[in-house]
Amino acid sequence: MKKILVFTLVMACAFMFSCGTPAETTEAVVTTEAVVTTEAVVTTEAVATTEPASIDAVVEAIDTVLSTMKNGTVEEYVALTGMKVDDADPMTTQMIEAMFKKFDYTLGEATQLDDTHATVDAKITSLDIMTALMSYMTLVGQAEDAENFDADGAIFMSMVTAEDAATVTNEIKINLEKVDGAWTLSEDNADFTNALSGGLAG
């Protein structure tokens, strides 16, 4: 049970890191024990330009990451974002694969609000991990030995990897801002992060 609680927290952090600031790459480490970073991660490939990033370039970078989540593999996502996965723990990869399997999105047009702020309409469908976690905690509460319940996480993983695992859809606005003459993903994107993480980051 403790493993699952730590794991879900880490996964929420991982998705916050992986959709940080386009055109700026640092490293995030994902394990079921710790996240050894506080930096944001996206990619250097997503915005391949020496000119200040335009709104369209940032939207393209976001689309690249989301498209990889929808259609790519964990390996491709890791290569794109720089996110590091603990290869010694198969649960991490299984969880990401389960999230990608249920993931879908649409991006609308960007709307520039003023000289330094813009938004992009988005519709994000993701695995409803928060609902799964609440159901799981109900099972924990009913167990005779809650402390040792589901020590290897198999019950929780069976819930999130099931073919009929629930999804949640959110219609949100992704916030962009202009910093030092270049457009980038704003740090103020709680709705976006929460939508990507299936409610974990809310």
PDB file of C-alpha atoms in Angstrom:
ATOM      1  CA  MET A   1       0.000   0.000   0.000  1.00  0.00           C
ATOM      2  CA  LYS A   2       2.823   2.448   0.828  1.00  0.00           C
ATOM      3  CA  LYS A   3       4.442   1.675  -2.522  1.00  0.00           C
ATOM      4  CA  ILE A   4       1.308   2.718  -4.403  1.00  0.00           C
ATOM      5  CA  LEU A   5       0.952   5.989  -2.477  1.00  0.00           C
ATOM      6  CA  VAL A   6       4.561   6.935  -3.168  1.00  0.00           C
ATOM      7  CA  PHE A   7       4.254   5.767  -6.760  1.00  0.00           C
ATOM      8  CA  THR A   8       1.184   7.856  -7.570  1.00  0.00           C
ATOM      9  CA  LEU A   9       2.833  10.935  -6.089  1.00  0.00           C
ATOM     10  CA  VAL A  10       5.895  10.336  -8.245  1.00  0.00           C
ATOM     11  CA  MET A  11       3.804   9.884 -11.387  1.00  0.00           C
ATOM     12  CA  ALA A  12       2.065  13.210 -10.747  1.00  0.00           C
ATOM     13  CA  CYS A  13       5.470  14.879 -10.423  1.00  0.00           C
ATOM     14  CA  ALA A  14       6.708  13.159 -13.571  1.00  0.00           C
ATOM     15  CA  PHE A  15       3.939  14.618 -15.702  1.00  0.00           C
ATOM     16  CA  MET A  16       4.486  18.066 -14.235  1.00  0.00           C
ATOM     17  CA  PHE A  17       8.142  17.817 -15.196  1.00  0.00           C
ATOM     18  CA  SER A  18       7.536  16.414 -18.665  1.00  0.00           C
ATOM     19  CA  CYS A  19       5.353  19.325 -19.721  1.00  0.00           C
ATOM     20  CA  GLY A  20       7.466  22.115 -18.391  1.00  0.00           C
ATOM     21  CA  THR A  21       8.979  24.835 -20.525  1.00  0.00           C
ATOM     22  CA  PRO A  22       9.546  24.057 -24.235  1.00  0.00           C
ATOM     23  CA  ALA A  23      12.985  24.777 -25.658  1.00  0.00           C
ATOM     24  CA  GLU A  24      14.597  24.303 -22.240  1.00  0.00           C
ATOM     25  CA  THR A  25      15.821  20.851 -21.208  1.00  0.00           C
ATOM     26  CA  THR A  26      16.920  19.579 -17.824  1.00  0.00           C
ATOM     27  CA  GLU A  27      16.595  16.115 -16.310  1.00  0.00           C
ATOM     28  CA  ALA A  28      13.810  14.462 -14.337  1.00  0.00           C
ATOM     29  CA  VAL A  29      14.287  11.103 -12.659  1.00  0.00           C
ATOM     30  CA  VAL A  30      11.229   8.901 -12.189  1.00  0.00           C
ATOM     31  CA  THR A  31      11.335   6.043  -9.711  1.00  0.00           C
ATOM     32  CA  THR A  32       8.798   4.590  -7.303  1.00  0.00           C
ATOM     33  CA  GLU A  33      10.884   5.850  -4.399  1.00  0.00           C
ATOM     34  CA  ALA A  34      11.854   9.433  -5.243  1.00  0.00           C
ATOM     35  CA  VAL A  35      11.978  12.156  -7.817  1.00  0.00           C
ATOM     36  CA  VAL A  36      15.552  13.392  -7.839  1.00  0.00           C
ATOM     37  CA  THR A  37      14.932  16.826  -9.341  1.00  0.00           C
ATOM     38  CA  THR A  38      12.832  19.934  -9.083  1.00  0.00           C
ATOM     39  CA  GLU A  39      13.454  21.101 -12.644  1.00  0.00           C
ATOM     40  CA  ALA A  40      11.124  21.140 -15.651  1.00  0.00           C
ATOM     41  CA  VAL A  41      11.629  18.916 -18.669  1.00  0.00           C
ATOM     42  CA  VAL A  42      10.536  19.072 -22.254  1.00  0.00           C
ATOM     43  CA  THR A  43      12.861  18.780 -25.225  1.00  0.00           C
ATOM     44  CA  THR A  44      15.471  20.448 -27.369  1.00  0.00           C
ATOM     45  CA  GLU A  45      14.129  18.770 -30.502  1.00  0.00           C
ATOM     46  CA  ALA A  46      10.590  20.099 -30.151  1.00  0.00           C
ATOM     47  CA  VAL A  47      11.578  23.709 -30.872  1.00  0.00           C
ATOM     48  CA  ALA A  48      14.587  23.475 -33.215  1.00  0.00           C
ATOM     49  CA  THR A  49      15.250  27.139 -33.862  1.00  0.00           C
ATOM     50  CA  THR A  50      17.804  29.794 -33.042  1.00  0.00           C
ATOM     51  CA  GLU A  51      15.183  32.527 -33.301  1.00  0.00           C
ATOM     52  CA  PRO A  52      12.990  33.598 -30.360  1.00  0.00           C
ATOM     53  CA  ALA A  53      10.172  31.044 -30.106  1.00  0.00           C
ATOM     54  CA  SER A  54       6.880  32.140 -31.646  1.00  0.00           C
ATOM     55  CA  ILE A  55       3.452  31.169 -30.356  1.00  0.00           C
ATOM     56  CA  ASP A  56       3.112  28.689 -33.228  1.00  0.00           C
ATOM     57  CA  ALA A  57       6.467  27.100 -32.352  1.00  0.00           C
ATOM     58  CA  VAL A  58       5.421  26.580 -28.738  1.00  0.00           C
ATOM     59  CA  VAL A  59       2.073  25.084 -29.785  1.00  0.00           C
ATOM     60  CA  GLU A  60       3.957  22.775 -32.149  1.00  0.00           C
ATOM     61  CA  ALA A  61       6.243  21.712 -29.294  1.00  0.00           C
ATOM     62  CA  ILE A  62       3.255  20.935 -27.058  1.00  0.00           C
ATOM     63  CA  ASP A  63       1.607  19.021 -29.905  1.00  0.00           C
ATOM     64  CA  THR A  64       4.798  16.980 -30.393  1.00  0.00           C
ATOM     65  CA  VAL A  65       4.862  15.894 -26.741  1.00  0.00           C
ATOM     66  CA  LEU A  66       1.128  15.122 -26.615  1.00  0.00           C
ATOM     67  CA  SER A  67       1.250  13.241 -29.921  1.00  0.00           C
ATOM     68  CA  THR A  68       4.025  11.068 -28.548  1.00  0.00           C
ATOM     69  CA  MET A  69       1.909  10.321 -25.484  1.00  0.00           C
ATOM     70  CA  LYS A  70      -1.002   9.329 -27.730  1.00  0.00           C
ATOM     71  CA  ASN A  71       0.787   7.426 -30.487  1.00  0.00           C
ATOM     72  CA  GLY A  72       4.321   6.725 -29.339  1.00  0.00           C
ATOM     73  CA  THR A  73       6.085   4.386 -26.960  1.00  0.00           C
ATOM     74  CA  VAL A  74       7.488   5.007 -23.516  1.00  0.00           C
ATOM     75  CA  GLU A  75      10.962   4.875 -25.061  1.00  0.00           C
ATOM     76  CA  GLU A  76      10.077   7.554 -27.619  1.00  0.00           C
ATOM     77  CA  TYR A  77       8.556   9.753 -24.927  1.00  0.00           C
ATOM     78  CA  VAL A  78      11.637   9.390 -22.740  1.00  0.00           C
ATOM     79  CA  ALA A  79      13.898  10.229 -25.701  1.00  0.00           C
ATOM     80  CA  LEU A  80      11.801  13.292 -26.551  1.00  0.00           C
ATOM     81  CA  THR A  81      11.420  14.769 -23.074  1.00  0.00           C
ATOM     82  CA  GLY A  82      14.607  13.617 -21.372  1.00  0.00           C
ATOM     83  CA  MET A  83      12.570  12.079 -18.554  1.00  0.00           C
ATOM     84  CA  LYS A  84      14.453   9.185 -16.972  1.00  0.00           C
ATOM     85  CA  VAL A  85      12.607   6.052 -15.890  1.00  0.00           C
ATOM     86  CA  ASP A  86      13.801   3.565 -13.300  1.00  0.00           C
ATOM     87  CA  ASP A  87      14.465   0.524 -15.491  1.00  0.00           C
ATOM     88  CA  ALA A  88      14.758  -1.662 -12.404  1.00  0.00           C
ATOM     89  CA  ASP A  89      11.073  -1.187 -11.571  1.00  0.00           C
ATOM     90  CA  PRO A  90       8.728  -2.461 -14.309  1.00  0.00           C
ATOM     91  CA  MET A  91       5.729  -0.890 -12.555  1.00  0.00           C
ATOM     92  CA  THR A  92       6.847   2.555 -13.692  1.00  0.00           C
ATOM     93  CA  THR A  93       6.833   1.610 -17.374  1.00  0.00           C
ATOM     94  CA  GLN A  94       3.571  -0.327 -17.016  1.00  0.00           C
ATOM     95  CA  MET A  95       1.889   2.688 -15.459  1.00  0.00           C
ATOM     96  CA  ILE A  96       3.064   5.065 -18.178  1.00  0.00           C
ATOM     97  CA  GLU A  97       1.952   2.589 -20.852  1.00  0.00           C
ATOM     98  CA  ALA A  98      -1.485   2.376 -19.223  1.00  0.00           C
ATOM     99  CA  MET A  99      -1.760   6.162 -19.222  1.00  0.00           C
ATOM    100  CA  PHE A 100      -0.686   6.440 -22.861  1.00  0.00           C
ATOM    101  CA  LYS A 101      -3.168   3.740 -23.923  1.00  0.00           C
ATOM    102  CA  LYS A 102      -6.104   5.823 -22.707  1.00  0.00           C
ATOM    103  CA  PHE A 103      -4.702   9.211 -23.703  1.00  0.00           C
ATOM    104  CA  ASP A 104      -6.253  11.444 -26.351  1.00  0.00           C
ATOM    105  CA  TYR A 105      -6.233  15.156 -27.063  1.00  0.00           C
ATOM    106  CA  THR A 106      -7.177  17.951 -29.408  1.00  0.00           C
ATOM    107  CA  LEU A 107      -5.545  21.367 -29.605  1.00  0.00           C
ATOM    108  CA  GLY A 108      -7.385  24.438 -30.801  1.00  0.00           C
ATOM    109  CA  GLU A 109      -6.058  27.716 -32.110  1.00  0.00           C
ATOM    110  CA  ALA A 110      -3.896  29.939 -29.951  1.00  0.00           C
ATOM    111  CA  THR A 111      -5.388  33.254 -28.849  1.00  0.00           C
ATOM    112  CA  GLN A 112      -3.040  36.091 -27.973  1.00  0.00           C
ATOM    113  CA  LEU A 113      -4.544  38.002 -25.054  1.00  0.00           C
ATOM    114  CA  ASP A 114      -1.975  40.820 -24.898  1.00  0.00           C
ATOM    115  CA  ASP A 115       1.689  41.445 -25.619  1.00  0.00           C
ATOM    116  CA  THR A 116       2.900  38.793 -23.171  1.00  0.00           C
ATOM    117  CA  HIS A 117       0.044  36.315 -22.638  1.00  0.00           C
ATOM    118  CA  ALA A 118      -1.765  33.803 -24.846  1.00  0.00           C
ATOM    119  CA  THR A 119      -3.889  30.691 -24.418  1.00  0.00           C
ATOM    120  CA  VAL A 120      -4.486  27.508 -26.378  1.00  0.00           C
ATOM    121  CA  ASP A 121      -7.790  25.666 -26.087  1.00  0.00           C
ATOM    122  CA  ALA A 122      -7.276  21.958 -25.412  1.00  0.00           C
ATOM    123  CA  LYS A 123      -9.367  18.884 -24.772  1.00  0.00           C
ATOM    124  CA  ILE A 124      -7.475  16.211 -22.822  1.00  0.00           C
ATOM    125  CA  THR A 125      -8.684  12.661 -22.169  1.00  0.00           C
ATOM    126  CA  SER A 126      -6.599  10.608 -19.770  1.00  0.00           C
ATOM    127  CA  LEU A 127      -6.707   7.582 -17.527  1.00  0.00           C
ATOM    128  CA  ASP A 128      -8.727   8.535 -14.435  1.00  0.00           C
ATOM    129  CA  ILE A 129      -6.014   7.662 -11.940  1.00  0.00           C
ATOM    130  CA  MET A 130      -7.554   9.664  -9.104  1.00  0.00           C
ATOM    131  CA  THR A 131     -10.802   7.674  -9.252  1.00  0.00           C
ATOM    132  CA  ALA A 132      -8.795   4.436  -9.387  1.00  0.00           C
ATOM    133  CA  LEU A 133      -6.777   5.554  -6.384  1.00  0.00           C
ATOM    134  CA  MET A 134      -9.921   6.369  -4.397  1.00  0.00           C
ATOM    135  CA  SER A 135     -11.358   2.923  -5.179  1.00  0.00           C
ATOM    136  CA  TYR A 136      -8.057   1.377  -4.194  1.00  0.00           C
ATOM    137  CA  MET A 137      -8.029   3.232  -0.870  1.00  0.00           C
ATOM    138  CA  THR A 138     -11.510   1.862  -0.182  1.00  0.00           C
ATOM    139  CA  LEU A 139     -10.077  -1.652  -0.546  1.00  0.00           C
ATOM    140  CA  VAL A 140      -7.227  -0.711   1.759  1.00  0.00           C
ATOM    141  CA  GLY A 141      -9.708   0.503   4.365  1.00  0.00           C
ATOM    142  CA  GLN A 142     -11.588  -2.793   4.191  1.00  0.00           C
ATOM    143  CA  ALA A 143      -8.474  -4.945   4.499  1.00  0.00           C
ATOM    144  CA  GLU A 144      -7.680  -6.676   7.781  1.00  0.00           C
ATOM    145  CA  ASP A 145      -3.992  -5.798   7.447  1.00  0.00           C
ATOM    146  CA  ALA A 146      -4.047  -2.434   5.679  1.00  0.00           C
ATOM    147  CA  GLU A 147      -0.353  -1.791   6.314  1.00  0.00           C
ATOM    148  CA  ASN A 148       0.697  -4.808   4.261  1.00  0.00           C
ATOM    149  CA  PHE A 149      -2.168  -4.793   1.788  1.00  0.00           C
ATOM    150  CA  ASP A 150      -1.074  -5.186  -1.840  1.00  0.00           C
ATOM    151  CA  ALA A 151       2.621  -4.956  -0.954  1.00  0.00           C
ATOM    152  CA  ASP A 152       3.733  -5.447  -4.563  1.00  0.00           C
ATOM    153  CA  GLY A 153       1.128  -3.102  -6.056  1.00  0.00           C
ATOM    154  CA  ALA A 154      -0.407  -5.819  -8.249  1.00  0.00           C
ATOM    155  CA  ILE A 155      -4.009  -5.025  -7.302  1.00  0.00           C
ATOM    156  CA  PHE A 156      -3.660  -1.344  -8.092  1.00  0.00           C
ATOM    157  CA  MET A 157      -1.903  -2.068 -11.373  1.00  0.00           C
ATOM    158  CA  SER A 158      -4.689  -4.453 -12.388  1.00  0.00           C
ATOM    159  CA  MET A 159      -7.170  -1.625 -11.813  1.00  0.00           C
ATOM    160  CA  VAL A 160      -5.390   0.959 -13.976  1.00  0.00           C
ATOM    161  CA  THR A 161      -4.387  -1.439 -16.755  1.00  0.00           C
ATOM    162  CA  ALA A 162      -7.849  -3.009 -17.154  1.00  0.00           C
ATOM    163  CA  GLU A 163      -9.449  -2.621 -20.587  1.00  0.00           C
ATOM    164  CA  ASP A 164     -12.458  -0.921 -18.982  1.00  0.00           C
ATOM    165  CA  ALA A 165     -10.410   1.413 -16.781  1.00  0.00           C
ATOM    166  CA  ALA A 166     -12.204   4.756 -16.549  1.00  0.00           C
ATOM    167  CA  THR A 167     -11.039   7.894 -18.311  1.00  0.00           C
ATOM    168  CA  VAL A 168     -11.666  11.556 -17.573  1.00  0.00           C
ATOM    169  CA  THR A 169     -11.927  14.379 -20.122  1.00  0.00           C
ATOM    170  CA  ASN A 170     -11.096  17.993 -19.349  1.00  0.00           C
ATOM    171  CA  GLU A 171     -11.529  21.036 -21.565  1.00  0.00           C
ATOM    172  CA  ILE A 172      -8.869  23.512 -20.540  1.00  0.00           C
ATOM    173  CA  LYS A 173      -6.826  26.487 -21.629  1.00  0.00           C
ATOM    174  CA  ILE A 174      -3.056  26.082 -21.833  1.00  0.00           C
ATOM    175  CA  ASN A 175      -1.352  29.282 -20.757  1.00  0.00           C
ATOM    176  CA  LEU A 176       1.575  30.716 -22.701  1.00  0.00           C
ATOM    177  CA  GLU A 177       3.667  33.743 -21.837  1.00  0.00           C
ATOM    178  CA  LYS A 178       6.358  35.807 -23.481  1.00  0.00           C
ATOM    179  CA  VAL A 179       9.633  35.928 -21.550  1.00  0.00           C
ATOM    180  CA  ASP A 180      12.697  37.816 -22.780  1.00  0.00           C
ATOM    181  CA  GLY A 181      11.159  38.130 -26.218  1.00  0.00           C
ATOM    182  CA  ALA A 182      10.312  34.435 -26.637  1.00  0.00           C
ATOM    183  CA  TRP A 183       6.992  32.671 -26.159  1.00  0.00           C
ATOM    184  CA  THR A 184       6.999  29.702 -23.794  1.00  0.00           C
ATOM    185  CA  LEU A 185       4.704  27.512 -21.696  1.00  0.00           C
ATOM    186  CA  SER A 186       3.672  29.400 -18.579  1.00  0.00           C
ATOM    187  CA  GLU A 187       4.403  28.019 -15.131  1.00  0.00           C
ATOM    188  CA  ASP A 188       0.751  28.780 -14.350  1.00  0.00           C
ATOM    189  CA  ASN A 189      -0.747  25.652 -15.918  1.00  0.00           C
ATOM    190  CA  ALA A 190      -2.294  23.690 -13.059  1.00  0.00           C
ATOM    191  CA  ASP A 191      -5.317  22.669 -15.161  1.00  0.00           C
ATOM    192  CA  PHE A 192      -3.064  21.345 -17.933  1.00  0.00           C
ATOM    193  CA  THR A 193      -0.914  19.354 -15.517  1.00  0.00           C
ATOM    194  CA  ASN A 194      -3.957  17.960 -13.732  1.00  0.00           C
ATOM    195  CA  ALA A 195      -5.570  16.922 -17.018  1.00  0.00           C
ATOM    196  CA  LEU A 196      -2.395  15.125 -18.153  1.00  0.00           C
ATOM    197  CA  SER A 197      -1.983  13.278 -14.878  1.00  0.00           C
ATOM    198  CA  GLY A 198      -5.534  11.980 -14.653  1.00  0.00           C
ATOM    199  CA  GLY A 199      -6.384  14.116 -11.626  1.00  0.00           C
ATOM    200  CA  LEU A 200      -3.267  13.309  -9.622  1.00  0.00           C
ATOM    201  CA  ALA A 201      -1.871  16.836  -9.739  1.00  0.00           C
ATOM    202  CA  GLY A 202      -5.077  18.566  -8.750  1.00  0.00           C
TER     203      GLY A 202
END
